CSV table of C-alpha atoms and ligand atoms in Angstrom, one decimal:
chain,number,residue,atom,x,y,z
A,1213,MET,CA,-3.1,31.3,25.2
A,1214,THR,CA,-6.3,30.3,23.4
A,1215,ASP,CA,-7.4,26.7,23.2
A,1216,ILE,CA,-6.3,26.4,19.6
A,1217,GLN,CA,-2.9,27.9,20.4
A,1218,SER,CA,-2.3,25.4,23.2
A,1219,TYR,CA,-3.5,22.5,21.0
A,1220,ILE,CA,-1.0,23.6,18.3
A,1221,LYS,CA,1.8,23.9,20.9
A,1222,HIS,CA,0.9,20.4,22.2
A,1223,ILE,CA,1.0,18.7,18.8
A,1224,GLU,CA,4.3,20.5,18.0
A,1225,GLU,CA,5.8,19.3,21.2
A,1226,LEU,CA,4.7,15.7,20.6
A,1227,ASP,CA,6.0,15.9,17.1
A,1228,LYS,CA,9.4,17.2,18.1
A,1229,GLN,CA,9.7,14.9,21.1
A,1230,TYR,CA,8.7,11.6,19.4
A,1231,LEU,CA,8.8,11.8,15.7
A,1232,TRP,CA,11.6,11.2,13.1
A,1233,HIS,CA,10.5,12.6,9.8
A,1234,PRO,CA,11.5,11.0,6.5
A,1235,PHE,CA,14.3,12.6,4.3
A,1236,THR,CA,14.6,15.3,7.0
A,1237,GLN,CA,17.6,16.8,8.8
A,1238,MET,CA,15.9,16.7,12.2
A,1239,LYS,CA,18.3,19.3,13.6
A,1240,ASP,CA,16.8,21.8,11.2
A,1241,TRP,CA,13.3,20.5,11.8
A,1242,ASP,CA,13.7,21.2,15.6
A,1243,ASP,CA,14.4,24.9,14.8
A,1244,GLU,CA,11.4,25.2,12.5
A,1245,LYS,CA,7.7,25.9,13.0
A,1246,PRO,CA,6.0,22.9,11.3
A,1247,VAL,CA,2.9,23.2,9.2
A,1248,ILE,CA,0.4,20.9,10.8
A,1249,ILE,CA,-2.1,19.6,8.3
A,1250,THR,CA,-5.6,18.8,9.6
A,1251,GLY,CA,-7.8,19.0,6.6
A,1252,ALA,CA,-8.1,19.1,2.8
A,1253,ARG,CA,-10.4,19.6,-0.1
A,1254,GLY,CA,-9.7,19.2,-3.8
A,1255,SER,CA,-6.3,20.7,-4.6
A,1256,PHE,CA,-5.9,22.3,-1.2
A,1257,LEU,CA,-4.5,21.3,2.2
A,1258,LYS,CA,-5.6,23.1,5.4
A,1259,ASP,CA,-3.3,23.6,8.4
A,1260,VAL,CA,-4.3,23.6,12.0
A,1261,THR,CA,-4.6,27.4,12.1
A,1262,GLY,CA,-7.2,27.3,9.2
A,1263,LYS,CA,-4.7,28.5,6.5
A,1264,TRP,CA,-5.2,26.9,3.1
A,1265,TYR,CA,-2.3,25.9,0.7
A,1266,ILE,CA,-2.3,24.6,-2.8
A,1267,ASP,CA,-1.0,21.0,-2.7
A,1268,GLY,CA,1.6,21.6,-5.4
A,1269,VAL,CA,3.2,18.2,-5.2
A,1270,SER,CA,0.0,16.1,-4.8
A,1271,SER,CA,1.1,15.1,-1.3
A,1272,LEU,CA,4.2,13.5,-2.6
A,1273,TRP,CA,3.0,12.7,-6.1
A,1274,VAL,CA,0.0,10.6,-5.2
A,1275,SER,CA,-3.2,12.7,-5.4
A,1276,VAL,CA,-5.1,12.1,-8.7
A,1277,HIS,CA,-8.6,13.5,-8.3
A,1278,GLY,CA,-7.8,15.8,-5.3
A,1279,HIS,CA,-8.5,15.3,-1.7
A,1280,ARG,CA,-11.9,14.2,-0.3
A,1281,LYS,CA,-13.2,13.0,-3.6
A,1282,THR,CA,-16.7,11.7,-2.7
A,1283,GLU,CA,-16.5,8.5,-4.8
A,1284,ILE,CA,-13.2,7.4,-3.2
A,1285,ASP,CA,-14.3,8.5,0.3
A,1286,ASN,CA,-17.5,6.4,-0.1
A,1287,ALA,CA,-15.7,3.4,-1.6
A,1288,ILE,CA,-13.5,3.2,1.5
A,1289,LYS,CA,-16.4,3.8,3.9
A,1290,ASP,CA,-18.5,1.1,2.2
A,1291,GLN,CA,-15.5,-1.3,2.4
A,1292,ILE,CA,-15.0,-0.6,6.1
A,1293,ASP,CA,-18.6,-1.6,6.7
A,1294,LYS,CA,-17.7,-5.0,5.1
A,1295,ILE,CA,-14.1,-5.7,6.1
A,1296,SER,CA,-10.9,-3.6,6.2
A,1297,HIS,CA,-8.3,-6.3,5.9
A,1298,SER,CA,-7.8,-10.0,5.3
A,1299,THR,CA,-4.6,-11.7,4.0
A,1300,LEU,CA,-4.1,-12.7,0.4
A,1301,LEU,CA,-1.9,-15.6,1.7
A,1302,GLY,CA,-4.1,-18.5,1.2
A,1303,LEU,CA,-7.3,-16.5,0.9
A,1304,ALA,CA,-9.1,-14.5,-1.8
A,1305,HIS,CA,-11.2,-11.3,-1.7
A,1306,PRO,CA,-13.4,-9.4,-4.1
A,1307,PRO,CA,-11.6,-6.0,-4.2
A,1308,ALA,CA,-8.2,-7.6,-5.0
A,1309,ALA,CA,-9.7,-9.7,-7.8
A,1310,VAL,CA,-11.8,-7.0,-9.3
A,1311,LEU,CA,-9.0,-4.4,-9.2
A,1312,ALA,CA,-6.6,-6.9,-10.9
A,1313,GLU,CA,-8.9,-7.2,-13.8
A,1314,LYS,CA,-9.4,-3.5,-14.0
A,1315,LEU,CA,-5.6,-2.8,-13.9
A,1316,ILE,CA,-4.9,-5.4,-16.7
A,1317,LYS,CA,-7.7,-3.9,-18.9
A,1318,MET,CA,-6.4,-0.4,-18.3
A,1319,ILE,CA,-2.9,-1.4,-19.1
A,1320,ARG,CA,-4.0,-3.2,-22.3
A,1321,LYS,CA,-5.8,-0.1,-23.4
A,1322,SER,CA,-2.9,2.1,-22.7
A,1323,LEU,CA,0.2,0.2,-23.6
A,1324,ALA,CA,1.1,-1.5,-26.9
A,1325,ASP,CA,-2.2,-0.6,-28.7
A,1326,GLY,CA,-4.2,-3.1,-26.7
A,1327,ARG,CA,-1.8,-5.9,-27.3
A,1328,SER,CA,-0.1,-5.7,-24.0
A,1329,LYS,CA,1.2,-9.1,-22.7
A,1330,LEU,CA,1.0,-7.9,-19.1
A,1331,SER,CA,-1.6,-10.2,-17.4
A,1332,ARG,CA,-0.7,-11.0,-13.8
A,1333,VAL,CA,-0.9,-8.7,-10.8
A,1334,PHE,CA,1.2,-9.1,-7.6
A,1335,TYR,CA,0.3,-6.7,-4.9
A,1336,SER,CA,2.3,-5.0,-2.2
A,1337,ASP,CA,2.0,-1.7,-0.4
A,1338,ASN,CA,4.5,0.9,-1.6
A,1339,GLY,CA,6.7,1.8,-4.5
A,1340,SER,CA,9.9,0.3,-3.1
A,1341,THR,CA,8.3,-3.0,-2.5
A,1342,ALA,CA,6.8,-3.0,-6.0
A,1343,VAL,CA,10.4,-2.6,-7.3
A,1344,GLU,CA,11.9,-5.2,-5.0
A,1345,ILE,CA,9.3,-7.6,-6.3
A,1346,GLY,CA,10.1,-6.8,-9.9
A,1347,LEU,CA,13.8,-7.3,-9.3
A,1348,LYS,CA,13.3,-10.6,-7.5
A,1349,MET,CA,10.8,-11.8,-10.0
A,1350,ALA,CA,13.2,-11.1,-12.9
A,1351,PHE,CA,16.1,-12.8,-11.0
A,1352,GLN,CA,14.1,-15.9,-10.2
A,1353,TYR,CA,12.6,-16.1,-13.6
A,1354,TRP,CA,16.0,-16.6,-15.2
A,1355,ARG,CA,17.0,-19.1,-12.5
A,1356,LEU,CA,13.9,-21.1,-13.3
A,1357,LYS,CA,14.7,-21.0,-17.0
A,1358,GLY,CA,18.1,-22.4,-16.2
A,1359,VAL,CA,20.0,-19.2,-17.1
A,1360,LYS,CA,22.0,-19.0,-13.9
A,1361,SER,CA,24.5,-16.4,-15.2
A,1362,LYS,CA,21.8,-13.6,-15.3
A,1363,LYS,CA,22.2,-12.5,-11.7
A,1364,THR,CA,22.6,-8.8,-11.9
A,1365,PHE,CA,20.8,-5.7,-13.2
A,1366,MET,CA,21.3,-2.6,-15.2
A,1367,SER,CA,20.0,0.7,-14.0
A,1368,LEU,CA,20.6,4.4,-14.8
A,1369,GLN,CA,22.5,7.2,-13.3
A,1370,ASN,CA,20.1,9.6,-11.4
A,1371,ALA,CA,17.6,6.7,-11.0
A,1372,TYR,CA,15.4,6.5,-8.0
A,1373,HIS,CA,13.5,3.4,-7.3
A,1374,GLY,CA,12.8,3.6,-3.5
A,1375,ASP,CA,14.6,3.2,-0.2
A,1376,THR,CA,14.8,-0.5,0.5
A,1377,LEU,CA,18.2,-2.0,-0.1
A,1378,GLY,CA,17.4,-3.7,-3.5
A,1379,ALA,CA,15.8,-0.5,-4.7
A,1380,VAL,CA,18.7,1.5,-3.5
A,1381,SER,CA,21.1,-0.9,-5.3
A,1382,VAL,CA,19.5,0.0,-8.6
A,1383,GLY,CA,19.3,3.7,-7.6
A,1384,GLY,CA,21.7,6.3,-8.9
A,1385,ILE,CA,21.5,9.4,-6.7
A,1386,ASP,CA,24.8,9.6,-4.9
A,1387,ILE,CA,23.6,12.1,-2.3
A,1388,PHE,CA,20.9,9.6,-1.1
A,1389,HIS,CA,22.6,6.3,-1.8
A,1390,GLN,CA,26.4,6.6,-1.3
A,1391,VAL,CA,26.4,6.0,2.4
A,1392,PHE,CA,24.7,2.6,2.0
A,1393,SER,CA,27.1,1.5,-0.8
A,1394,PRO,CA,28.8,-1.3,1.3
A,1395,LEU,CA,25.4,-2.9,1.7
A,1396,LEU,CA,24.4,-2.9,-1.9
A,1397,PHE,CA,24.7,-5.4,-4.7
A,1398,PRO,CA,26.6,-4.3,-7.8
A,1399,VAL,CA,24.7,-3.3,-10.9
A,1400,TYR,CA,25.7,-2.0,-14.3
A,1401,GLN,CA,24.9,1.7,-14.6
A,1402,ALA,CA,24.0,3.4,-17.9
A,1403,PRO,CA,24.2,7.1,-18.4
A,1404,SER,CA,21.2,9.2,-17.6
A,1405,PRO,CA,19.4,10.9,-20.6
A,1406,TYR,CA,20.0,14.2,-18.9
A,1407,CYS,CA,20.3,16.5,-21.9
A,1408,TYR,CA,20.8,19.7,-20.0
A,1409,ARG,CA,24.0,18.3,-18.5
A,1410,CYS,CA,24.9,15.8,-21.1
A,1411,GLU,CA,28.0,14.0,-19.8
A,1412,PHE,CA,29.2,13.5,-23.4
A,1413,GLY,CA,28.9,17.2,-24.1
A,1414,LYS,CA,26.5,16.5,-27.0
A,1415,LYS,CA,23.2,18.1,-28.0
A,1416,TYR,CA,19.9,16.3,-28.9
A,1417,PRO,CA,19.0,15.4,-31.6
A,1418,ALA,CA,22.4,15.8,-33.2
A,1419,CYS,CA,23.7,13.4,-30.6
A,1420,ARG,CA,21.7,10.5,-32.2
A,1421,PHE,CA,21.2,9.1,-28.7
A,1422,PHE,CA,24.8,8.9,-27.8
A,1423,CYS,CA,23.7,7.8,-24.2
A,1424,LEU,CA,21.8,4.9,-25.7
A,1425,GLN,CA,24.9,3.9,-27.7
A,1426,ALA,CA,26.9,4.0,-24.4
A,1427,MET,CA,24.2,1.8,-22.9
A,1428,GLU,CA,24.5,-0.7,-25.7
A,1429,LYS,CA,28.2,-0.9,-25.3
A,1430,ILE,CA,27.8,-2.1,-21.7
A,1431,VAL,CA,24.9,-4.4,-22.6
A,1432,GLN,CA,26.8,-5.9,-25.5
A,1433,LYS,CA,29.6,-6.9,-23.2
A,1434,HIS,CA,27.6,-8.0,-20.2
A,1435,HIS,CA,24.1,-9.0,-21.3
A,1436,LYS,CA,24.7,-12.6,-20.3
A,1437,LYS,CA,24.9,-11.4,-16.7
A,1438,ILE,CA,22.0,-9.0,-16.8
A,1439,ALA,CA,18.6,-10.3,-15.7
A,1440,ALA,CA,16.8,-7.0,-16.2
A,1441,LEU,CA,17.1,-3.3,-16.9
A,1442,ILE,CA,15.1,-1.1,-14.6
A,1443,ILE,CA,14.0,2.4,-15.7
A,1444,GLU,CA,11.7,5.2,-14.8
A,1445,PRO,CA,10.0,5.7,-18.2
A,1446,LEU,CA,10.3,9.2,-19.7
A,1447,VAL,CA,10.9,11.0,-16.4
A,1448,GLN,CA,13.6,10.4,-13.8
A,1449,GLY,CA,11.5,11.8,-11.0
A,1450,ALA,CA,13.5,12.1,-7.8
A,1451,GLY,CA,16.7,12.5,-9.9
A,1452,GLY,CA,15.4,16.0,-10.7
A,1453,MET,CA,12.5,15.5,-13.1
A,1454,ILE,CA,14.9,14.6,-15.9
A,1455,VAL,CA,12.8,14.2,-19.1
A,1456,ALA,CA,14.2,11.8,-21.6
A,1457,PRO,CA,14.1,12.9,-25.2
A,1458,GLN,CA,11.5,11.5,-27.5
A,1459,GLY,CA,12.6,8.1,-28.8
A,1460,TYR,CA,14.9,7.2,-26.0
A,1461,LEU,CA,12.5,4.9,-24.2
A,1462,LYS,CA,11.8,3.0,-27.4
A,1463,GLY,CA,15.5,2.7,-27.9
A,1464,VAL,CA,15.9,1.1,-24.4
A,1465,ARG,CA,13.1,-1.3,-25.2
A,1466,LYS,CA,14.8,-2.4,-28.4
A,1467,LEU,CA,18.1,-3.0,-26.6
A,1468,CYS,CA,16.4,-5.1,-24.0
A,1469,SER,CA,14.7,-7.2,-26.6
A,1470,LYS,CA,17.8,-7.5,-28.8
A,1471,TYR,CA,20.0,-8.7,-25.9
A,1472,ASP,CA,17.4,-10.8,-24.0
A,1473,ILE,CA,17.2,-8.6,-21.0
A,1474,LEU,CA,13.9,-8.1,-19.2
A,1475,MET,CA,12.7,-4.6,-19.0
A,1476,ILE,CA,11.2,-3.4,-15.7
A,1477,ALA,CA,9.3,-0.1,-16.0
A,1478,ASP,CA,9.1,1.6,-12.7
A,1479,GLU,CA,5.9,3.7,-13.2
A,1480,VAL,CA,5.5,4.4,-9.5
A,1481,ALA,CA,5.7,8.1,-10.2
A,1482,THR,CA,4.7,8.3,-13.8
A,1483,GLY,CA,1.7,6.0,-13.7
A,1484,PHE,CA,-2.0,7.0,-13.6
A,1485,GLY,CA,-1.9,10.0,-15.9
A,1486,ARG,CA,1.1,12.0,-14.5
A,1487,THR,CA,2.8,12.4,-17.8
A,1488,GLY,CA,-0.4,13.1,-19.7
A,1489,LYS,CA,-1.0,9.5,-20.7
A,1490,MET,CA,-2.3,6.8,-18.5
A,1491,PHE,CA,1.2,5.2,-18.4
A,1492,ALA,CA,4.4,6.8,-19.6
A,1493,GLY,CA,5.2,3.9,-21.9
A,1494,GLU,CA,2.1,4.8,-23.9
A,1495,HIS,CA,3.9,7.9,-25.3
A,1496,GLU,CA,6.3,5.7,-27.2
A,1497,GLY,CA,4.2,2.5,-27.6
A,1498,VAL,CA,6.6,0.7,-25.2
A,1499,GLN,CA,5.5,-2.1,-23.0
A,1500,PRO,CA,7.8,-3.6,-20.4
A,1501,ASP,CA,8.1,-7.2,-19.2
A,1502,ILE,CA,7.4,-6.1,-15.6
A,1503,LEU,CA,5.5,-3.0,-14.6
A,1504,CYS,CA,5.7,-1.4,-11.1
A,1505,LEU,CA,2.9,0.8,-9.9
A,1506,ALA,CA,2.1,2.5,-6.6
A,1507,LYS,CA,1.6,6.2,-5.5
A,1508,GLY,CA,-1.4,7.2,-7.6
A,1509,ILE,CA,-3.0,3.8,-7.8
A,1510,THR,CA,-5.4,4.6,-4.9
A,1511,GLY,CA,-5.8,8.2,-6.1
A,1512,GLY,CA,-3.5,9.2,-3.2
A,1513,TYR,CA,-5.5,7.7,-0.4
A,1514,LEU,CA,-4.0,4.5,0.9
A,1515,PRO,CA,-0.7,2.6,0.6
A,1516,LEU,CA,-1.0,0.0,-2.2
A,1517,ALA,CA,1.3,-1.2,-5.0
A,1518,ALA,CA,1.3,-3.6,-7.8
A,1519,THR,CA,4.0,-5.4,-9.8
A,1520,ILE,CA,2.5,-6.7,-13.0
A,1521,THR,CA,4.0,-9.2,-15.4
A,1522,SER,CA,3.3,-11.4,-18.4
A,1523,GLU,CA,2.0,-14.9,-18.5
A,1524,GLU,CA,5.3,-16.1,-19.8
A,1525,ILE,CA,7.2,-14.9,-16.7
A,1526,TYR,CA,4.3,-16.0,-14.4
A,1527,SER,CA,4.2,-19.5,-15.9
A,1528,ALA,CA,7.9,-20.1,-15.3
A,1529,PHE,CA,7.1,-20.2,-11.6
A,1530,LEU,CA,4.5,-23.0,-12.0
A,1531,GLY,CA,5.5,-26.5,-10.9
A,1532,GLU,CA,5.1,-29.2,-8.2
A,1533,TYR,CA,5.1,-27.9,-4.7
A,1534,THR,CA,8.2,-29.8,-3.9
A,1535,GLU,CA,10.1,-28.2,-6.9
A,1536,LEU,CA,10.1,-25.0,-4.8
A,1537,LYS,CA,9.5,-22.8,-7.9
A,1538,THR,CA,7.1,-20.7,-5.8
A,1539,PHE,CA,7.7,-17.0,-5.7
A,1540,PHE,CA,8.4,-16.8,-1.9
A,1541,HIS,CA,7.6,-13.2,-1.4
A,1542,GLY,CA,4.7,-11.4,0.3
A,1543,HIS,CA,3.9,-8.6,2.7
A,1544,THR,CA,1.4,-8.7,5.6
A,1545,TYR,CA,-0.8,-6.0,4.0
A,1546,THR,CA,-0.4,-7.3,0.4
A,1547,GLY,CA,-3.6,-6.4,-1.4
A,1548,ASN,CA,-5.3,-4.8,1.6
A,1549,GLN,CA,-9.0,-4.6,1.0
A,1550,LEU,CA,-9.4,-0.9,1.8
A,1551,GLY,CA,-6.5,0.0,-0.5
A,1552,CYS,CA,-8.0,-2.1,-3.3
A,1553,ALA,CA,-11.5,-0.6,-2.8
A,1554,ALA,CA,-9.9,2.9,-3.1
A,1555,ALA,CA,-8.0,1.9,-6.2
A,1556,ILE,CA,-11.1,0.5,-7.9
A,1557,ALA,CA,-12.9,3.8,-7.3
A,1558,ASN,CA,-9.8,5.7,-8.6
A,1559,LEU,CA,-9.7,3.7,-11.8
A,1560,GLU,CA,-13.4,4.1,-12.3
A,1561,LEU,CA,-13.1,7.9,-11.9
A,1562,LEU,CA,-10.2,8.1,-14.3
A,1563,GLU,CA,-12.5,6.5,-17.0
A,1564,LYS,CA,-15.8,8.1,-16.0
A,1565,GLU,CA,-14.4,11.7,-15.7
A,1566,ASN,CA,-12.1,11.4,-18.7
A,1567,THR,CA,-9.4,12.7,-16.5
A,1568,ILE,CA,-6.6,12.2,-19.0
A,1569,ARG,CA,-8.4,13.8,-21.9
A,1570,ARG,CA,-9.4,16.7,-19.7
A,1571,MET,CA,-5.9,17.4,-18.4
A,1572,GLN,CA,-4.5,18.0,-21.9
A,1573,ARG,CA,-5.7,21.6,-22.0
A,1574,LYS,CA,-4.2,22.1,-18.6
A,1575,ILE,CA,-0.9,20.7,-19.7
A,1576,GLY,CA,-0.8,23.4,-22.3
A,1577,ILE,CA,-1.7,26.1,-19.7
A,1578,PHE,CA,1.1,24.7,-17.4
A,1579,ALA,CA,3.6,25.0,-20.3
A,1580,LYS,CA,2.5,28.5,-21.1
A,1581,GLU,CA,2.9,29.6,-17.5
A,1582,LEU,CA,6.3,28.0,-17.3
A,1583,ASP,CA,7.5,29.9,-20.3
A,1584,ARG,CA,7.8,33.0,-18.2
A,1585,ILE,CA,10.0,31.2,-15.7
A,1586,ARG,CA,12.3,30.1,-18.5
A,1587,GLU,CA,13.3,33.8,-18.9
A,1588,PHE,CA,14.4,34.1,-15.2
A,1589,SER,CA,18.1,34.6,-14.9
A,1590,HIS,CA,18.6,31.7,-12.5
A,1591,ALA,CA,16.2,29.2,-14.2
A,1592,GLY,CA,18.8,27.0,-15.9
A,1593,ASP,CA,16.4,24.4,-17.3
A,1594,VAL,CA,12.6,24.1,-17.1
A,1595,ARG,CA,11.5,20.5,-17.7
A,1596,GLN,CA,7.9,19.4,-18.2
A,1597,LYS,CA,6.2,16.1,-19.1
A,1598,GLY,CA,2.5,16.4,-18.6
A,1599,PHE,CA,2.0,17.3,-14.9
A,1600,MET,CA,5.6,16.5,-13.9
A,1601,VAL,CA,7.6,19.7,-13.7
A,1602,GLY,CA,11.1,20.5,-12.5
A,1603,ILE,CA,12.8,23.8,-12.6
A,1604,GLU,CA,16.6,23.5,-12.2
A,1605,LEU,CA,17.9,26.6,-10.6
A,1606,VAL,CA,21.5,27.6,-11.4
A,1607,LYS,CA,23.9,30.1,-10.0
A,1608,ASP,CA,25.0,31.1,-13.5
A,1609,LYS,CA,22.8,30.5,-16.5
A,1610,LYS,CA,25.6,30.8,-19.0
A,1611,THR,CA,28.0,28.4,-17.5
A,1612,LYS,CA,25.2,26.3,-15.9
A,1613,ALA,CA,27.2,26.5,-12.6
A,1614,PRO,CA,25.0,25.0,-9.9
A,1615,TYR,CA,24.2,26.4,-6.6
A,1616,LYS,CA,26.1,24.8,-3.7
A,1617,LEU,CA,24.6,22.4,-1.3
A,1618,GLU,CA,24.9,24.9,1.5
A,1619,ASP,CA,23.0,27.5,-0.5
A,1620,ARG,CA,19.9,25.4,0.0
A,1621,ILE,CA,18.3,27.2,-2.9
A,1622,GLY,CA,15.5,24.8,-3.6
A,1623,TRP,CA,14.6,24.6,0.0
A,1624,LYS,CA,14.5,28.4,0.3
A,1625,VAL,CA,12.3,28.8,-2.7
A,1626,CYS,CA,9.8,26.2,-1.3
A,1627,TYR,CA,9.9,27.9,2.1
A,1628,ARG,CA,9.0,31.2,0.5
A,1629,ALA,CA,6.3,29.6,-1.6
A,1630,ARG,CA,4.8,28.1,1.6
A,1631,GLU,CA,4.6,31.6,3.2
A,1632,LYS,CA,2.6,32.5,0.1
A,1633,GLY,CA,0.2,29.6,0.4
A,1634,VAL,CA,1.7,27.0,-1.9
A,1635,LEU,CA,3.2,23.7,-0.7
A,1636,ILE,CA,6.0,22.4,-3.0
A,1637,ARG,CA,9.1,20.4,-2.3
A,1638,PRO,CA,12.6,20.7,-3.8
A,1639,LEU,CA,14.9,18.0,-5.1
A,1640,GLY,CA,18.2,19.7,-4.4
A,1641,ASN,CA,18.4,22.7,-6.7
A,1642,VAL,CA,15.3,21.6,-8.6
A,1643,VAL,CA,11.9,23.0,-7.7
A,1644,VAL,CA,9.2,20.4,-8.4
A,1645,MET,CA,5.6,21.0,-9.2
A,1646,MET,CA,3.2,18.1,-9.6
A,1647,PRO,CA,-0.4,19.1,-8.8
A,1648,PRO,CA,-3.4,16.7,-8.7
A,1649,LEU,CA,-4.7,15.9,-12.2
A,1650,SER,CA,-8.0,17.5,-11.1
A,1651,VAL,CA,-6.4,20.9,-10.5
A,1652,SER,CA,-8.4,23.7,-12.1
A,1653,ALA,CA,-6.9,26.0,-14.6
A,1654,ALA,CA,-7.1,28.9,-12.1
A,1655,GLU,CA,-5.4,26.9,-9.4
A,1656,LEU,CA,-2.7,25.8,-11.8
A,1657,LYS,CA,-1.9,29.4,-12.7
A,1658,SER,CA,-1.9,30.4,-9.1
A,1659,LEU,CA,0.5,27.5,-8.3
A,1660,VAL,CA,3.0,28.4,-11.1
A,1661,ARG,CA,2.8,32.2,-10.5
A,1662,THR,CA,3.4,31.8,-6.8
A,1663,ALA,CA,6.3,29.4,-7.4
A,1664,ALA,CA,7.6,31.9,-9.9
A,1665,GLU,CA,7.4,34.8,-7.3
A,1666,ALA,CA,9.2,32.6,-4.8
A,1667,ILE,CA,12.0,31.9,-7.2
A,1668,GLN,CA,12.3,35.6,-8.0
A,1669,ASP,CA,12.2,36.6,-4.4
A,1670,VAL,CA,14.9,34.1,-3.4
A,1671,THR,CA,17.2,34.1,-6.5
A,1672,GLU,CA,17.2,37.8,-7.2
A,1673,GLN,CA,18.0,38.8,-3.6
A,1674,PRO,CA,21.7,39.5,-2.8
A,1675,PHE,CA,22.8,36.1,-1.8
A,1676,SER,CA,23.9,35.5,1.8
B,922,PLP,N1,10.0,4.4,-7.8
B,922,PLP,C1,9.8,5.7,-8.1
B,922,PLP,C2,10.0,6.1,-9.6
B,922,PLP,C3,9.5,6.7,-7.2
B,922,PLP,O1,9.4,8.0,-7.6
B,922,PLP,C4,9.4,6.3,-5.8
B,922,PLP,C5,9.1,7.3,-4.8
B,922,PLP,O2,9.2,8.5,-5.0
B,922,PLP,C6,9.5,5.0,-5.5
B,922,PLP,C7,9.8,4.0,-6.5
B,922,PLP,C8,9.4,4.5,-4.1
B,922,PLP,O3,8.1,4.6,-3.7
B,922,PLP,P1,7.7,4.5,-2.1
B,922,PLP,O4,8.2,5.8,-1.6
B,922,PLP,O5,6.2,4.4,-2.1
B,922,PLP,O6,8.4,3.4,-1.5
């Protein structure tokens, strides 16, 4: 056995003996040979054997400018030379303050034609905490205003807002969330704008947003009890890259305003250019009352999140110390200095490199490449919004009959793609692609073509 082979064996043994991987059936994991990542550059990841793979899901939807981007690398190194972490509880630091201004200015430019009300940044360290904070902020806001009846939320079927219990309570993916149901607080659930499998059997646009009408019926009846509605704007990511039809988001905003319900936009996945605009709300000129950001905020380098709200909500929490209006929430690594330094570099690059403008052509290339997959006999629905893509595989295209759980079709396609040098991850029967925004046109074509081959290889084979 060579040195490298024994090193690989050693790491694999340690992994299998001591680790518990997220969202992973460890019984299967133990039977598999893991890909051990040891390096990266741009849109590629390298494994311990030296094999390179296209990072087809941006290392779980986070990488913006690709891996080992000099400016972000240097920003972190420079910050390490000063300090890596100090608390924001009772202390200030430059990266947190500078980043907060940059975020607010970026949001102003993107949302609501520069007239965004969003003005206050509350940091945490991942998407789930950003959501928890948004929910708690909304809840306490109404308490502070003396509206005690508003103590629940509205969310959507197929929603995913993270894995902590508050975030799971507003989640709507049974396969993930059902087991925890005895622990969750009740919420009102609106239908998902899932046109391919419309639960009302309608077709867009003839439906005239029937799902919104159904949402309004619930809201009309219960709005006095609803503190906030939480939504993934335009794309329900983990629910299967479900793209809402144009106008839906604006309709949701209107309902929230009409019935005095706060709107929480969970842009953890859609933020920072993923949908082809800086923030998804920009597509429809919609600004929320509370905005949750994470994932791409540091360009995919470090865990950092932000929950951003308006001066109106913020000021409701102001009062004498003894009034206990304080927002009693915080995490140890809230606003970590390294994370903020990486995020500042990420935001500067987004502007300096005109990343969003430059990705527009690539969005077109992506669409054109996907068109070929649309013809496949098992590609039921091919959904795309910018760089967020989901291909829903079906057993029968005519009847839309889904593959069974035990078919593990998405997993098989991704496994085949991996053999061919592309790393993608499924969401059940949906094959997801979400490359870094910096991906080149050639890399993008290679990603889609390899995924297409993998789909053909797996779905056109006699099925076992
Ligand atoms: N919200 C949305 C829309 C997400 O897609 C995710 C993660 O995929 C989260 C929240 C949770 O983020 P995290 O995994 O960082 O807790």
